[in-house]
Amino acid sequence: MEKLDYRQLIKELLKQHAKQQAKNDPSETELIFAPESDRYLLVYLGWDGEKRIYACPIHIDIKDEKIWIQRDFTEAGIAQQLVDRGVPKSDIVLGFRSPFVRQFSEFAVV
């Protein structure tokens, strides 16, 4: 079986999440794709009156052919969304979890 293009898959997933921003949200959405370093982020930034808005709900890296989820503040969970798109759990690392805790997940430990 042909291996999935993880870079393209991640980009599509982040684009989907970027479209889900609430209409009345005063922040702007930025998608940051850095294929040369294999970093992919969804960022919200802007101003709400005098209050600065900066949030990074999704940060994904690719390291050694594995997808590292560094940050995931989605309801559905990025890991499960990747699995639903055909990525094996052995290729997904929950980087936001400590190495000790990762061993108890169904995903890669690394």
Short mmCIF file of C-alpha atoms in Angstrom, two decimals:
data_model
loop_
_atom_site.label_atom_id
_atom_site.label_comp_id
_atom_site.label_asym_id
_atom_site.label_seq_id
_atom_site.Cartn_x
_atom_site.Cartn_y
_atom_site.Cartn_z
CA MET A 1 0.00 0.00 0.00
CA GLU A 2 1.24 3.48 -0.88
CA LYS A 3 2.20 5.68 2.07
CA LEU A 4 0.03 8.75 2.63
CA ASP A 5 1.42 12.23 1.97
CA TYR A 6 1.47 13.41 5.58
CA ARG A 7 2.37 16.98 4.66
CA GLN A 8 -0.62 17.37 2.36
CA LEU A 9 -2.93 15.62 4.82
CA ILE A 10 -1.90 17.96 7.65
CA LYS A 11 -2.36 21.04 5.46
CA GLU A 12 -5.88 19.94 4.48
CA LEU A 13 -6.79 19.23 8.09
CA LEU A 14 -5.56 22.64 9.28
CA LYS A 15 -7.40 24.39 6.44
CA GLN A 16 -10.60 22.66 7.56
CA HIS A 17 -10.12 23.85 11.14
CA ALA A 18 -9.32 27.39 9.97
CA LYS A 19 -12.73 27.59 8.26
CA GLN A 20 -14.50 26.79 11.54
CA GLN A 21 -13.74 30.15 13.16
CA ALA A 22 -16.85 31.89 14.49
CA LYS A 23 -18.14 34.76 12.34
CA ASN A 24 -18.12 37.22 15.26
CA ASP A 25 -14.56 36.30 16.33
CA PRO A 26 -12.44 39.49 16.19
CA SER A 27 -9.20 37.59 15.57
CA GLU A 28 -7.75 36.70 12.20
CA THR A 29 -6.74 33.18 11.29
CA GLU A 30 -3.25 32.36 10.11
CA LEU A 31 -2.10 29.06 8.71
CA ILE A 32 1.64 28.60 8.98
CA PHE A 33 3.10 25.91 6.77
CA ALA A 34 6.88 25.52 6.93
CA PRO A 35 7.58 22.43 4.81
CA GLU A 36 11.35 22.92 4.95
CA SER A 37 11.25 22.43 8.74
CA ASP A 38 8.04 20.32 8.71
CA ARG A 39 6.11 22.61 11.07
CA TYR A 40 2.40 23.31 10.63
CA LEU A 41 0.38 25.66 12.84
CA LEU A 42 -3.04 27.23 13.10
CA VAL A 43 -2.84 30.60 14.86
CA TYR A 44 -5.47 33.17 15.87
CA LEU A 45 -4.32 36.74 16.43
CA GLY A 46 -5.69 40.22 16.61
CA TRP A 47 -7.30 42.60 19.07
CA ASP A 48 -10.55 42.61 21.02
CA GLY A 49 -10.69 46.21 22.16
CA GLU A 50 -7.50 46.68 24.18
CA LYS A 51 -7.00 42.97 24.76
CA ARG A 52 -4.43 41.18 22.59
CA ILE A 53 -5.54 37.89 21.05
CA TYR A 54 -2.92 35.26 20.33
CA ALA A 55 -3.68 31.56 20.36
CA CYS A 56 -2.16 28.52 18.73
CA PRO A 57 -4.75 25.76 19.04
CA ILE A 58 -2.96 23.36 16.67
CA HIS A 59 0.77 22.74 16.21
CA ILE A 60 1.98 19.69 14.29
CA ASP A 61 5.53 18.70 13.34
CA ILE A 62 6.83 15.85 11.22
CA LYS A 63 9.96 14.23 12.64
CA ASP A 64 11.55 11.00 11.44
CA GLU A 65 8.51 10.11 9.30
CA LYS A 66 6.15 10.46 12.31
CA ILE A 67 3.48 13.08 12.92
CA TRP A 68 4.12 14.84 16.23
CA ILE A 69 1.07 16.60 17.65
CA GLN A 70 2.63 19.33 19.79
CA ARG A 71 -0.59 21.14 20.67
CA ASP A 72 -4.23 20.18 20.18
CA PHE A 73 -7.09 22.28 21.49
CA THR A 74 -9.73 20.81 19.20
CA GLU A 75 -12.89 19.08 20.37
CA ALA A 76 -12.57 16.09 18.06
CA GLY A 77 -8.85 15.54 18.59
CA ILE A 78 -6.29 15.81 15.79
CA ALA A 79 -4.92 12.31 16.43
CA GLN A 80 -8.29 10.68 15.84
CA GLN A 81 -8.91 12.81 12.76
CA LEU A 82 -5.58 11.62 11.33
CA VAL A 83 -6.44 7.98 12.11
CA ASP A 84 -9.82 8.46 10.40
CA ARG A 85 -7.90 9.60 7.30
CA GLY A 86 -5.75 6.47 7.24
CA VAL A 87 -2.69 7.38 9.31
CA PRO A 88 -1.58 4.41 11.45
CA LYS A 89 -1.45 5.10 15.19
CA SER A 90 2.17 3.93 15.14
CA ASP A 91 2.99 7.05 13.03
CA ILE A 92 1.37 9.52 15.44
CA VAL A 93 3.16 10.86 18.54
CA LEU A 94 1.24 12.79 21.19
CA GLY A 95 4.04 15.29 21.75
CA PHE A 96 1.94 17.30 24.22
CA ARG A 97 2.03 14.29 26.58
CA SER A 98 5.07 13.41 28.65
CA PRO A 99 7.14 10.46 27.37
CA PHE A 100 6.12 8.49 30.46
CA VAL A 101 2.40 8.96 29.79
CA ARG A 102 2.74 8.20 26.04
CA GLN A 103 3.53 4.57 26.79
CA PHE A 104 -0.03 4.10 28.00
CA SER A 105 -1.63 5.52 24.85
CA GLU A 106 -2.41 3.61 21.67
CA PHE A 107 -0.04 5.89 19.77
CA ALA A 108 3.71 5.95 19.13
CA VAL A 109 5.93 6.44 22.19
CA VAL A 110 9.27 7.60 20.67
#
